[in-house]
Amino acid sequence: MIEPTSLSLSGERFTATYDFHGDPADARSRAEALCVEQTIEFPADLVPDDDIRNHIIGRIESLEPVGADVTRAIVSYAVETTGFELPQLLNVLWGNSSILPGIRVVDVELAPSLLQRLPGPRFGIAGLRQLLDAPTRPLLATALKPMGSSTLRLAAAAHELALGGIDIIKDDHSLADQEFAPFHERVHVIAAAVRRANELSGHRSVYMPSVNAPYDQLDARVATALDAGAGALLVLPGLTGVDHMRHLAATAGVPIMAHPAFLGSFSSSAHSGIAHRTIYGTIMRLAGADLSVYPNHGGRFSFTPAECRSIVDALAAPLGTLRPAWPAPGGGMTLARVPEMLEFYGRDVTLLIGGDLFRGERLVTTATAFREAVER
Amino acid sequence: MIEPTSLSLSGERFTATYDFHGDPADARSRAEALCVEQTIEFPADLVPDDDIRNHIIGRIESLEPVGADVTRAIVSYAVETTGFELPQLLNVLWGNSSILPGIRVVDVELAPSLLQRLPGPRFGIAGLRQLLDAPTRPLLATALKPMGSSTLRLAAAAHELALGGIDIIKDDHSLADQEFAPFHERVHVIAAAVRRANELSGHRSVYMPSVNAPYDQLDARVATALDAGAGALLVLPGLTGVDHMRHLAATAGVPIMAHPAFLGSFSSSAHSGIAHRTIYGTIMRLAGADLSVYPNHGGRFSFTPAECRSIVDALAAPLGTLRPAWPAPGGGMTLARVPEMLEFYGRDVTLLIGGDLFRGERLVTTATAFREAVER
C-alpha cells in the first residue's frame, strides 16, 4: 500500500463514452479496469482511500446495455490528468485502452477548462465563407494529381481549376517532397499560377499545399508554403501527429484541412477503435481543422450514410466556443453525384472532387461545370 | 487522358504485403485498386501507357490465397514515391488504404536506398548492453507511478529502484506535465535521485522521462530532459508522430523507448490494420526505437504468444544495417512470471515490471529481488 495522497483538484471532470463489446456480465469489471488503465495504470488494491483513488482514477458515471452484446460506459476523468495538453488528453482518452480488445470510443465531452485551451478551427464555416467570398453556397475543392506529374503540369492544372472557380486547390495528399515535383519548387510555382488565375477571373481560389514532412522539416515547409503565398494548408495528422495540426491552427493564420491518411485503422472495426464521429469529427475539430476530409458514402470506401452524417453532426455540434468545421467528403466523388451530395449535406459542405474533373477536354471546362452545378 | 509522362527512376522498389479478407474472387481487383489508391489516387483509365502507369502505380508482385477467405498480395512501389522520408513512406504503405475495409498490412520490406536513410536504433541490443554494463543478461525496466504522485515521491521511488539495480527507470507513459509532478521539476529531481543512487550502488541505472508534449514544446522538453541528465527518453509515437521518434533517435544521443499508447487500434482487428510484427516491430525499429514496449501475453491485454514472438522476430530480423532492437514486454507483468518470461524470450529482452514491484515492504527489496531473479 502506498502512502495516502492529498491533491488540490478543481473537481472539474470530462467524460468519454466507451462501448464494451462482449458478454454484458463482464462489462463492469472491464470498465473498472479501463478507469485504472487510462490513469494510474497501477494495482488499485495498493492505493489507499485517498485523492488518487477517489479523483484520479477514472470514474464510471453510467453503465448500460445498448445492444445484445454491447454495454456503454460513460467514464469521467479529472481535467488535471490531461495537464491541459492535447496529446495527453488523447492519451487519457485512448492511450493504453487502444490495446485492449473489444472497446470502442463513441464520444468525448470536454469540460470548459479544456475547451478554453483548445480554440479549435480558426476560420470554421463562417470564416471560410468570408475568406472565399462564398456567403451561402457550398465550397468546391479538388486535388492536384497524379503523383509523378511535374511541377509545371500541376501548376497548369491549378491555373485552369482556379479559372474554373474551384475554391480550394489542394495538393493530393500523396505529394510530399518527391523529385517529380519538389516541395519548394512546387509551392512557389503553383501558388503563383493560382494567383494569376485569380487576377484574371476575380475568384478567390486558394492553393493548399500538403505539409507531410519529417519532424525536423515541418516548420520550414510551412514557412516556405506561407512565404510562397499558399492560402491554406493540408495536414495529415495521422502521420505528423494530431498536435501538429493544433499548432498550425494556432499559428499559421490560414485555413487548415485535415486529411484522414493513416487514421482509417481507428474506425475500421465496428468493435474497437474510435467511432467515425469522434475521430473524423470531434477530435479533428478540437485539433483545429477548419475542414475535415473523409470518404463519402458510395465512393471507393465503405463509410455508410449514417457514419457520414455522424461526422457532419460532430463537426457542427455545440462545443464550447469552438467554431463549427466543414465536412469535406471525397474519395471518388464525381460531377454526376453533385446534386445528390448537396441534397444529403445541404449548403455547409465542401465538395471534394479530384480525378473526375480530369474526364473531359479541358480542366477549366469541367471545373466550371462543377462550379455551376454547385451554384444551381 | 492526361499527357504521357517520362520519368528518370532508379528502378528500385520496396514491397508491402497485404492480406485481403473476403471473397477471393474480388481479391485481384481490390489489390489493383489499392495499387492506385496508395500512389496516384487518380482514375487509372486516364493514365496513358507511360512511366506513371508502369512505374508509379503500385505493382502486384504476387497474389495467392493464404486461407479460406484471405488472399495475400505482395505489392511493390517505386522508392521515389516516398521522397525518401518516413512520413511519406508510411503514407504509401497505409495512408488511404487504412480507410478501406478488410485489408491488413502484414509485412513491409524496404529497399537499400530507403534503409540507408533510416538508420534505425542508435544503440540497439549491443549498444544498450555496453551503456548499461550488462554484457549478457536481460535488462530490467520499471515505471514511476501512479499518476497523482508528487515529484518527491516519484524521486524517492526512483532512488530505491535504482539502488535495487533496475536498469531503466521510466516515467509512466501517463506522466506528461501535470501539476502533480510538473515535467521540468520532475526530470531534474528524479535524474538527480537516480544519479545519487548510482554513486552509492555502482549500478548504471538510467532515468527515462516521457516526452509526450504539445508539438511546440517537444524540443524544449527533450532539451530539459537531457540537460537534467536523463539517460534515455520514452516516446509515444502514436501521439507525437512516428517521425518525431526518428528525429530523436538521430539527434538526442540517448536510448529511445517506444510506447504503444494510441497505437493499439492498428492491431486490434485481425481483419484490418497493421500486423503486430509490423507496427510494434518493423516500424518502431525503422523509426529508431532501441526498445519497443508492448503488452506481453497473459497480462492485462490480449496479445497471443505467437503475436509476441512475431514482434521479437521483427525487432531482430536482418534489416539492412539496422541494429536489432529490444523487445520490452510489459502490461501487468509480475515478479512471479520472470522465470517463465525468460524461458520464452531468452536473454535479449527488457523485462518491464511496474506496479508489482510496489507489492512488499520496500521498493528496494522488490527491485533487488527482480534483479536477482533475472541474474539467476
mmCIF file with all atom_site columns, N, CA and C in Angstrom, chain B residues 177-238:
data_model
loop_
_atom_site.group_PDB
_atom_site.id
_atom_site.type_symbol
_atom_site.label_atom_id
_atom_site.label_alt_id
_atom_site.label_comp_id
_atom_site.label_asym_id
_atom_site.label_entity_id
_atom_site.label_seq_id
_atom_site.pdbx_PDB_ins_code
_atom_site.Cartn_x
_atom_site.Cartn_y
_atom_site.Cartn_z
_atom_site.occupancy
_atom_site.B_iso_or_equiv
_atom_site.pdbx_formal_charge
_atom_site.auth_seq_id
_atom_site.auth_comp_id
_atom_site.auth_asym_id
_atom_site.auth_atom_id
_atom_site.pdbx_PDB_model_num
ATOM 1   N N  . ASP B 1 177 ? 2.872  16.721 -18.234 1.00 0.00 ? 177 ASP B N  1
ATOM 2   C CA . ASP B 1 177 ? 3.293  17.923 -17.499 1.00 0.00 ? 177 ASP B CA 1
ATOM 3   C C  . ASP B 1 177 ? 2.179  18.334 -16.544 1.00 0.00 ? 177 ASP B C  1
ATOM 4   N N  . GLN B 1 178 ? 1.604  17.355 -15.851 1.00 0.00 ? 178 GLN B N  1
ATOM 5   C CA . GLN B 1 178 ? 0.521  17.669 -14.918 1.00 0.00 ? 178 GLN B CA 1
ATOM 6   C C  . GLN B 1 178 ? 1.056  18.385 -13.674 1.00 0.00 ? 178 GLN B C  1
ATOM 7   N N  . GLU B 1 179 ? 0.180  19.077 -13.002 1.00 0.00 ? 179 GLU B N  1
ATOM 8   C CA . GLU B 1 179 ? 0.590  19.859 -11.833 1.00 0.00 ? 179 GLU B CA 1
ATOM 9   C C  . GLU B 1 179 ? 1.087  18.982 -10.685 1.00 0.00 ? 179 GLU B C  1
ATOM 10  N N  . PHE B 1 180 ? 0.696  17.700 -10.690 1.00 0.00 ? 180 PHE B N  1
ATOM 11  C CA . PHE B 1 180 ? 1.145  16.817 -9.603  1.00 0.00 ? 180 PHE B CA 1
ATOM 12  C C  . PHE B 1 180 ? 2.663  16.677 -9.585  1.00 0.00 ? 180 PHE B C  1
ATOM 13  N N  . ALA B 1 181 ? 3.252  16.626 -10.773 1.00 0.00 ? 181 ALA B N  1
ATOM 14  C CA . ALA B 1 181 ? 4.705  16.428 -10.891 1.00 0.00 ? 181 ALA B CA 1
ATOM 15  C C  . ALA B 1 181 ? 5.131  17.059 -12.210 1.00 0.00 ? 181 ALA B C  1
ATOM 16  N N  . PRO B 1 182 ? 5.220  18.391 -12.214 1.00 0.00 ? 182 PRO B N  1
ATOM 17  C CA . PRO B 1 182 ? 5.487  19.096 -13.475 1.00 0.00 ? 182 PRO B CA 1
ATOM 18  C C  . PRO B 1 182 ? 6.786  18.604 -14.134 1.00 0.00 ? 182 PRO B C  1
ATOM 19  N N  . PHE B 1 183 ? 6.768  18.605 -15.447 1.00 0.00 ? 183 PHE B N  1
ATOM 20  C CA . PHE B 1 183 ? 7.860  17.990 -16.200 1.00 0.00 ? 183 PHE B CA 1
ATOM 21  C C  . PHE B 1 183 ? 9.224  18.536 -15.795 1.00 0.00 ? 183 PHE B C  1
ATOM 22  N N  . HIS B 1 184 ? 9.369  19.859 -15.807 1.00 0.00 ? 184 HIS B N  1
ATOM 23  C CA . HIS B 1 184 ? 10.683 20.466 -15.578 1.00 0.00 ? 184 HIS B CA 1
ATOM 24  C C  . HIS B 1 184 ? 11.219 20.097 -14.195 1.00 0.00 ? 184 HIS B C  1
ATOM 25  N N  . GLU B 1 185 ? 10.346 20.234 -13.203 1.00 0.00 ? 185 GLU B N  1
ATOM 26  C CA . GLU B 1 185 ? 10.727 19.868 -11.833 1.00 0.00 ? 185 GLU B CA 1
ATOM 27  C C  . GLU B 1 185 ? 11.045 18.373 -11.745 1.00 0.00 ? 185 GLU B C  1
ATOM 28  N N  . ARG B 1 186 ? 10.145 17.582 -12.306 1.00 0.00 ? 186 ARG B N  1
ATOM 29  C CA . ARG B 1 186 ? 10.260 16.133 -12.182 1.00 0.00 ? 186 ARG B CA 1
ATOM 30  C C  . ARG B 1 186 ? 11.584 15.610 -12.752 1.00 0.00 ? 186 ARG B C  1
ATOM 31  N N  . VAL B 1 187 ? 11.921 16.038 -13.955 1.00 0.00 ? 187 VAL B N  1
ATOM 32  C CA . VAL B 1 187 ? 13.103 15.419 -14.575 1.00 0.00 ? 187 VAL B CA 1
ATOM 33  C C  . VAL B 1 187 ? 14.382 15.802 -13.839 1.00 0.00 ? 187 VAL B C  1
ATOM 34  N N  . HIS B 1 188 ? 14.445 17.024 -13.352 1.00 0.00 ? 188 HIS B N  1
ATOM 35  C CA . HIS B 1 188 ? 15.647 17.401 -12.615 1.00 0.00 ? 188 HIS B CA 1
ATOM 36  C C  . HIS B 1 188 ? 15.770 16.620 -11.306 1.00 0.00 ? 188 HIS B C  1
ATOM 37  N N  . VAL B 1 189 ? 14.683 16.548 -10.565 1.00 0.00 ? 189 VAL B N  1
ATOM 38  C CA . VAL B 1 189 ? 14.746 15.907 -9.247  1.00 0.00 ? 189 VAL B CA 1
ATOM 39  C C  . VAL B 1 189 ? 14.965 14.401 -9.387  1.00 0.00 ? 189 VAL B C  1
ATOM 40  N N  . ILE B 1 190 ? 14.274 13.788 -10.323 1.00 0.00 ? 190 ILE B N  1
ATOM 41  C CA . ILE B 1 190 ? 14.401 12.337 -10.440 1.00 0.00 ? 190 ILE B CA 1
ATOM 42  C C  . ILE B 1 190 ? 15.756 11.951 -11.041 1.00 0.00 ? 190 ILE B C  1
ATOM 43  N N  . ALA B 1 191 ? 16.217 12.707 -12.027 1.00 0.00 ? 191 ALA B N  1
ATOM 44  C CA . ALA B 1 191 ? 17.529 12.388 -12.598 1.00 0.00 ? 191 ALA B CA 1
ATOM 45  C C  . ALA B 1 191 ? 18.607 12.470 -11.516 1.00 0.00 ? 191 ALA B C  1
ATOM 46  N N  . ALA B 1 192 ? 18.484 13.473 -10.652 1.00 0.00 ? 192 ALA B N  1
ATOM 47  C CA . ALA B 1 192 ? 19.464 13.608 -9.569  1.00 0.00 ? 192 ALA B CA 1
ATOM 48  C C  . ALA B 1 192 ? 19.356 12.438 -8.594  1.00 0.00 ? 192 ALA B C  1
ATOM 49  N N  . ALA B 1 193 ? 18.126 12.008 -8.305  1.00 0.00 ? 193 ALA B N  1
ATOM 50  C CA . ALA B 1 193 ? 17.939 10.898 -7.367  1.00 0.00 ? 193 ALA B CA 1
ATOM 51  C C  . ALA B 1 193 ? 18.563 9.614  -7.918  1.00 0.00 ? 193 ALA B C  1
ATOM 52  N N  . VAL B 1 194 ? 18.415 9.389  -9.206  1.00 0.00 ? 194 VAL B N  1
ATOM 53  C CA . VAL B 1 194 ? 18.989 8.181  -9.818  1.00 0.00 ? 194 VAL B CA 1
ATOM 54  C C  . VAL B 1 194 ? 20.516 8.281  -9.854  1.00 0.00 ? 194 VAL B C  1
ATOM 55  N N  . ARG B 1 195 ? 21.019 9.485  -10.122 1.00 0.00 ? 195 ARG B N  1
ATOM 56  C CA . ARG B 1 195 ? 22.469 9.689  -10.138 1.00 0.00 ? 195 ARG B CA 1
ATOM 57  C C  . ARG B 1 195 ? 23.071 9.378  -8.760  1.00 0.00 ? 195 ARG B C  1
ATOM 58  N N  . ARG B 1 196 ? 22.426 9.884  -7.720  1.00 0.00 ? 196 ARG B N  1
ATOM 59  C CA . ARG B 1 196 ? 22.934 9.620  -6.360  1.00 0.00 ? 196 ARG B CA 1
ATOM 60  C C  . ARG B 1 196 ? 22.893 8.124  -6.036  1.00 0.00 ? 196 ARG B C  1
ATOM 61  N N  . ALA B 1 197 ? 21.818 7.474  -6.448  1.00 0.00 ? 197 ALA B N  1
ATOM 62  C CA . ALA B 1 197 ? 21.723 6.029  -6.192  1.00 0.00 ? 197 ALA B CA 1
ATOM 63  C C  . ALA B 1 197 ? 22.844 5.288  -6.904  1.00 0.00 ? 197 ALA B C  1
ATOM 64  N N  . ASN B 1 198 ? 23.128 5.705  -8.135  1.00 0.00 ? 198 ASN B N  1
ATOM 65  C CA . ASN B 1 198 ? 24.217 5.041  -8.871  1.00 0.00 ? 198 ASN B CA 1
ATOM 66  C C  . ASN B 1 198 ? 25.552 5.220  -8.155  1.00 0.00 ? 198 ASN B C  1
ATOM 67  N N  . GLU B 1 199 ? 25.759 6.410  -7.599  1.00 0.00 ? 199 GLU B N  1
ATOM 68  C CA . GLU B 1 199 ? 27.011 6.652  -6.868  1.00 0.00 ? 199 GLU B CA 1
ATOM 69  C C  . GLU B 1 199 ? 27.135 5.710  -5.675  1.00 0.00 ? 199 GLU B C  1
ATOM 70  N N  . LEU B 1 200 ? 26.012 5.436  -5.032  1.00 0.00 ? 200 LEU B N  1
ATOM 71  C CA . LEU B 1 200 ? 26.020 4.527  -3.884  1.00 0.00 ? 200 LEU B CA 1
ATOM 72  C C  . LEU B 1 200 ? 26.160 3.069  -4.311  1.00 0.00 ? 200 LEU B C  1
ATOM 73  N N  . SER B 1 201 ? 25.495 2.723  -5.388  1.00 0.00 ? 201 SER B N  1
ATOM 74  C CA . SER B 1 201 ? 25.360 1.298  -5.731  1.00 0.00 ? 201 SER B CA 1
ATOM 75  C C  . SER B 1 201 ? 26.405 0.811  -6.720  1.00 0.00 ? 201 SER B C  1
ATOM 76  N N  . GLY B 1 202 ? 26.932 1.734  -7.505  1.00 0.00 ? 202 GLY B N  1
ATOM 77  C CA . GLY B 1 202 ? 27.820 1.300  -8.586  1.00 0.00 ? 202 GLY B CA 1
ATOM 78  C C  . GLY B 1 202 ? 27.069 0.831  -9.822  1.00 0.00 ? 202 GLY B C  1
ATOM 79  N N  . HIS B 1 203 ? 25.730 0.825  -9.754  1.00 0.00 ? 203 HIS B N  1
ATOM 80  C CA . HIS B 1 203 ? 24.956 0.459  -10.948 1.00 0.00 ? 203 HIS B CA 1
ATOM 81  C C  . HIS B 1 203 ? 24.998 1.608  -11.963 1.00 0.00 ? 203 HIS B C  1
ATOM 82  N N  . ARG B 1 204 ? 24.454 1.327  -13.143 1.00 0.00 ? 204 ARG B N  1
ATOM 83  C CA . ARG B 1 204 ? 24.352 2.366  -14.173 1.00 0.00 ? 204 ARG B CA 1
ATOM 84  C C  . ARG B 1 204 ? 22.895 2.580  -14.570 1.00 0.00 ? 204 ARG B C  1
ATOM 85  N N  . SER B 1 205 ? 22.050 2.684  -13.578 1.00 0.00 ? 205 SER B N  1
ATOM 86  C CA . SER B 1 205 ? 20.630 2.898  -13.881 1.00 0.00 ? 205 SER B CA 1
ATOM 87  C C  . SER B 1 205 ? 20.442 4.209  -14.638 1.00 0.00 ? 205 SER B C  1
ATOM 88  N N  . VAL B 1 206 ? 19.488 4.205  -15.555 1.00 0.00 ? 206 VAL B N  1
ATOM 89  C CA . VAL B 1 206 ? 19.164 5.450  -16.253 1.00 0.00 ? 206 VAL B CA 1
ATOM 90  C C  . VAL B 1 206 ? 17.721 5.845  -15.970 1.00 0.00 ? 206 VAL B C  1
ATOM 91  N N  . TYR B 1 207 ? 17.510 7.140  -15.859 1.00 0.00 ? 207 TYR B N  1
ATOM 92  C CA . TYR B 1 207 ? 16.158 7.677  -15.738 1.00 0.00 ? 207 TYR B CA 1
ATOM 93  C C  . TYR B 1 207 ? 15.691 8.049  -17.145 1.00 0.00 ? 207 TYR B C  1
ATOM 94  N N  . MET B 1 208 ? 14.464 7.639  -17.468 1.00 0.00 ? 208 MET B N  1
ATOM 95  C CA . MET B 1 208 ? 13.903 7.815  -18.807 1.00 0.00 ? 208 MET B CA 1
ATOM 96  C C  . MET B 1 208 ? 12.585 8.578  -18.708 1.00 0.00 ? 208 MET B C  1
ATOM 97  N N  . PRO B 1 209 ? 12.631 9.915  -18.833 1.00 0.00 ? 209 PRO B N  1
ATOM 98  C CA . PRO B 1 209 ? 11.377 10.671 -18.769 1.00 0.00 ? 209 PRO B CA 1
ATOM 99  C C  . PRO B 1 209 ? 10.550 10.487 -20.042 1.00 0.00 ? 209 PRO B C  1
ATOM 100 N N  . SER B 1 210 ? 9.265  10.695 -19.891 1.00 0.00 ? 210 SER B N  1
ATOM 101 C CA . SER B 1 210 ? 8.353  10.610 -21.028 1.00 0.00 ? 210 SER B CA 1
ATOM 102 C C  . SER B 1 210 ? 8.219  11.989 -21.657 1.00 0.00 ? 210 SER B C  1
ATOM 103 N N  . VAL B 1 211 ? 8.441  12.069 -22.963 1.00 0.00 ? 211 VAL B N  1
ATOM 104 C CA . VAL B 1 211 ? 8.361  13.372 -23.638 1.00 0.00 ? 211 VAL B CA 1
ATOM 105 C C  . VAL B 1 211 ? 7.110  13.454 -24.521 1.00 0.00 ? 211 VAL B C  1
ATOM 106 N N  . ASN B 1 212 ? 5.981  13.185 -23.880 1.00 0.00 ? 212 ASN B N  1
ATOM 107 C CA . ASN B 1 212 ? 4.696  13.351 -24.562 1.00 0.00 ? 212 ASN B CA 1
ATOM 108 C C  . ASN B 1 212 ? 4.262  14.791 -24.352 1.00 0.00 ? 212 ASN B C  1
ATOM 109 N N  . ALA B 1 213 ? 4.400  15.610 -25.380 1.00 0.00 ? 213 ALA B N  1
ATOM 110 C CA . ALA B 1 213 ? 4.205  17.053 -25.219 1.00 0.00 ? 213 ALA B CA 1
ATOM 111 C C  . ALA B 1 213 ? 3.529  17.630 -26.446 1.00 0.00 ? 213 ALA B C  1
ATOM 112 N N  . PRO B 1 214 ? 2.953  18.820 -26.297 1.00 0.00 ? 214 PRO B N  1
ATOM 113 C CA . PRO B 1 214 ? 2.460  19.527 -27.479 1.00 0.00 ? 214 PRO B CA 1
ATOM 114 C C  . PRO B 1 214 ? 3.593  19.735 -28.482 1.00 0.00 ? 214 PRO B C  1
ATOM 115 N N  . TYR B 1 215 ? 3.224  19.830 -29.750 1.00 0.00 ? 215 TYR B N  1
ATOM 116 C CA . TYR B 1 215 ? 4.209  19.951 -30.823 1.00 0.00 ? 215 TYR B CA 1
ATOM 117 C C  . TYR B 1 215 ? 5.248  21.033 -30.542 1.00 0.00 ? 215 TYR B C  1
ATOM 118 N N  . ASP B 1 216 ? 4.771  22.198 -30.120 1.00 0.00 ? 216 ASP B N  1
ATOM 119 C CA . ASP B 1 216 ? 5.682  23.329 -29.971 1.00 0.00 ? 216 ASP B CA 1
ATOM 120 C C  . ASP B 1 216 ? 6.473  23.292 -28.666 1.00 0.00 ? 216 ASP B C  1
ATOM 121 N N  . GLN B 1 217 ? 6.305  22.226 -27.874 1.00 0.00 ? 217 GLN B N  1
ATOM 122 C CA . GLN B 1 217 ? 7.099  22.098 -26.659 1.00 0.00 ? 217 GLN B CA 1
ATOM 123 C C  . GLN B 1 217 ? 7.985  20.856 -26.684 1.00 0.00 ? 217 GLN B C  1
ATOM 124 N N  . LEU B 1 218 ? 7.906  20.100 -27.751 1.00 0.00 ? 218 LEU B N  1
ATOM 125 C CA . LEU B 1 218 ? 8.676  18.848 -27.794 1.00 0.00 ? 218 LEU B CA 1
ATOM 126 C C  . LEU B 1 218 ? 10.172 19.101 -27.674 1.00 0.00 ? 218 LEU B C  1
ATOM 127 N N  . ASP B 1 219 ? 10.680 20.022 -28.478 1.00 0.00 ? 219 ASP B N  1
ATOM 128 C CA . ASP B 1 219 ? 12.130 20.261 -28.454 1.00 0.00 ? 219 ASP B CA 1
ATOM 129 C C  . ASP B 1 219 ? 12.593 20.751 -27.084 1.00 0.00 ? 219 ASP B C  1
ATOM 130 N N  . ALA B 1 220 ? 11.799 21.638 -26.489 1.00 0.00 ? 220 ALA B N  1
ATOM 131 C CA . ALA B 1 220 ? 12.185 22.188 -25.186 1.00 0.00 ? 220 ALA B CA 1
ATOM 132 C C  . ALA B 1 220 ? 12.172 21.101 -24.115 1.00 0.00 ? 220 ALA B C  1
ATOM 133 N N  . ARG B 1 221 ? 11.188 20.212 -24.172 1.00 0.00 ? 221 ARG B N  1
ATOM 134 C CA . ARG B 1 221 ? 11.153 19.161 -23.144 1.00 0.00 ? 221 ARG B CA 1
ATOM 135 C C  . ARG B 1 221 ? 12.320 18.200 -23.296 1.00 0.00 ? 221 ARG B C  1
ATOM 136 N N  . VAL B 1 222 ? 12.637 17.878 -24.527 1.00 0.00 ? 222 VAL B N  1
ATOM 137 C CA . VAL B 1 222 ? 13.782 16.987 -24.736 1.00 0.00 ? 222 VAL B CA 1
ATOM 138 C C  . VAL B 1 222 ? 15.056 17.661 -24.229 1.00 0.00 ? 222 VAL B C  1
ATOM 139 N N  . ALA B 1 223 ? 15.208 18.934 -24.531 1.00 0.00 ? 223 ALA B N  1
ATOM 140 C CA . ALA B 1 223 ? 16.405 19.659 -24.071 1.00 0.00 ? 223 ALA B CA 1
ATOM 141 C C  . ALA B 1 223 ? 16.466 19.687 -22.547 1.00 0.00 ? 223 ALA B C  1
ATOM 142 N N  . THR B 1 224 ? 15.336 19.936 -21.917 1.00 0.00 ? 224 THR B N  1
ATOM 143 C CA . THR B 1 224 ? 15.286 19.935 -20.455 1.00 0.00 ? 224 THR B CA 1
ATOM 144 C C  . THR B 1 224 ? 15.691 18.569 -19.909 1.00 0.00 ? 224 THR B C  1
ATOM 145 N N  . ALA B 1 225 ? 15.155 17.532 -20.509 1.00 0.00 ? 225 ALA B N  1
ATOM 146 C CA . ALA B 1 225 ? 15.442 16.177 -20.027 1.00 0.00 ? 225 ALA B CA 1
ATOM 147 C C  . ALA B 1 225 ? 16.930 15.860 -20.147 1.00 0.00 ? 225 ALA B C  1
ATOM 148 N N  . LEU B 1 226 ? 17.508 16.196 -21.296 1.00 0.00 ? 226 LEU B N  1
ATOM 149 C CA . LEU B 1 226 ? 18.926 15.885 -21.500 1.00 0.00 ? 226 LEU B CA 1
ATOM 150 C C  . LEU B 1 226 ? 19.792 16.740 -20.597 1.00 0.00 ? 226 LEU B C  1
ATOM 151 N N  . ASP B 1 227 ? 19.394 17.989 -20.434 1.00 0.00 ? 227 ASP B N  1
ATOM 152 C CA . ASP B 1 227 ? 20.128 18.901 -19.567 1.00 0.00 ? 227 ASP B CA 1
ATOM 153 C C  . ASP B 1 227 ? 20.112 18.414 -18.118 1.00 0.00 ? 227 ASP B C  1
ATOM 154 N N  . ALA B 1 228 ? 18.975 17.823 -17.726 1.00 0.00 ? 228 ALA B N  1
ATOM 155 C CA . ALA B 1 228 ? 18.857 17.332 -16.350 1.00 0.00 ? 228 ALA B CA 1
ATOM 156 C C  . ALA B 1 228 ? 19.650 16.052 -16.134 1.00 0.00 ? 228 ALA B C  1
ATOM 157 N N  . GLY B 1 229 ? 20.085 15.446 -17.208 1.00 0.00 ? 229 GLY B N  1
ATOM 158 C CA . GLY B 1 229 ? 20.860 14.221 -17.068 1.00 0.00 ? 229 GLY B CA 1
ATOM 159 C C  . GLY B 1 229 ? 20.046 12.952 -17.275 1.00 0.00 ? 229 GLY B C  1
ATOM 160 N N  . ALA B 1 230 ? 18.883 13.083 -17.893 1.00 0.00 ? 230 ALA B N  1
ATOM 161 C CA . ALA B 1 230 ? 18.128 11.871 -18.214 1.00 0.00 ? 230 ALA B CA 1
ATOM 162 C C  . ALA B 1 230 ? 18.988 11.001 -19.125 1.00 0.00 ? 230 ALA B C  1
ATOM 163 N N  . GLY B 1 231 ? 18.968 9.690  -18.862 1.00 0.00 ? 231 GLY B N  1
ATOM 164 C CA . GLY B 1 231 ? 19.838 8.805  -19.623 1.00 0.00 ? 231 GLY B CA 1
ATOM 165 C C  . GLY B 1 231 ? 19.151 8.140  -20.796 1.00 0.00 ? 231 GLY B C  1
ATOM 166 N N  . ALA B 1 232 ? 17.873 8.428  -20.985 1.00 0.00 ? 232 ALA B N  1
ATOM 167 C CA . ALA B 1 232 ? 17.103 7.807  -22.065 1.00 0.00 ? 232 ALA B CA 1
ATOM 168 C C  . ALA B 1 232 ? 15.798 8.581  -22.178 1.00 0.00 ? 232 ALA B C  1
ATOM 169 N N  . LEU B 1 233 ? 15.042 8.316  -23.251 1.00 0.00 ? 233 LEU B N  1
ATOM 170 C CA . LEU B 1 233 ? 13.773 9.018  -23.456 1.00 0.00 ? 233 LEU B CA 1
ATOM 171 C C  . LEU B 1 233 ? 12.668 8.020  -23.786 1.00 0.00 ? 233 LEU B C  1
ATOM 172 N N  . LEU B 1 234 ? 11.502 8.236  -23.175 1.00 0.00 ? 234 LEU B N  1
ATOM 173 C CA . LEU B 1 234 ? 10.310 7.470  -23.523 1.00 0.00 ? 234 LEU B CA 1
ATOM 174 C C  . LEU B 1 234 ? 9.496  8.290  -24.514 1.00 0.00 ? 234 LEU B C  1
ATOM 175 N N  . VAL B 1 235 ? 9.149  7.680  -25.634 1.00 0.00 ? 235 VAL B N  1
ATOM 176 C CA . VAL B 1 235 ? 8.456  8.390  -26.706 1.00 0.00 ? 235 VAL B CA 1
ATOM 177 C C  . VAL B 1 235 ? 7.137  7.677  -26.994 1.00 0.00 ? 235 VAL B C  1
ATOM 178 N N  . LEU B 1 236 ? 6.113  8.444  -27.294 1.00 0.00 ? 236 LEU B N  1
ATOM 179 C CA . LEU B 1 236 ? 4.789  7.891  -27.608 1.00 0.00 ? 236 LEU B CA 1
ATOM 180 C C  . LEU B 1 236 ? 4.471  8.232  -29.065 1.00 0.00 ? 236 LEU B C  1
ATOM 181 N N  . PRO B 1 237 ? 4.998  7.461  -30.007 1.00 0.00 ? 237 PRO B N  1
ATOM 182 C CA . PRO B 1 237 ? 4.865  7.850  -31.408 1.00 0.00 ? 237 PRO B CA 1
ATOM 183 C C  . PRO B 1 237 ? 3.415  7.902  -31.899 1.00 0.00 ? 237 PRO B C  1
ATOM 184 N N  . GLY B 1 238 ? 2.521  7.166  -31.250 1.00 0.00 ? 238 GLY B N  1
ATOM 185 C CA . GLY B 1 238 ? 1.114  7.244  -31.643 1.00 0.00 ? 238 GLY B CA 1
ATOM 186 C C  . GLY B 1 238 ? 0.515  8.602  -31.354 1.00 0.00 ? 238 GLY B C  1
#
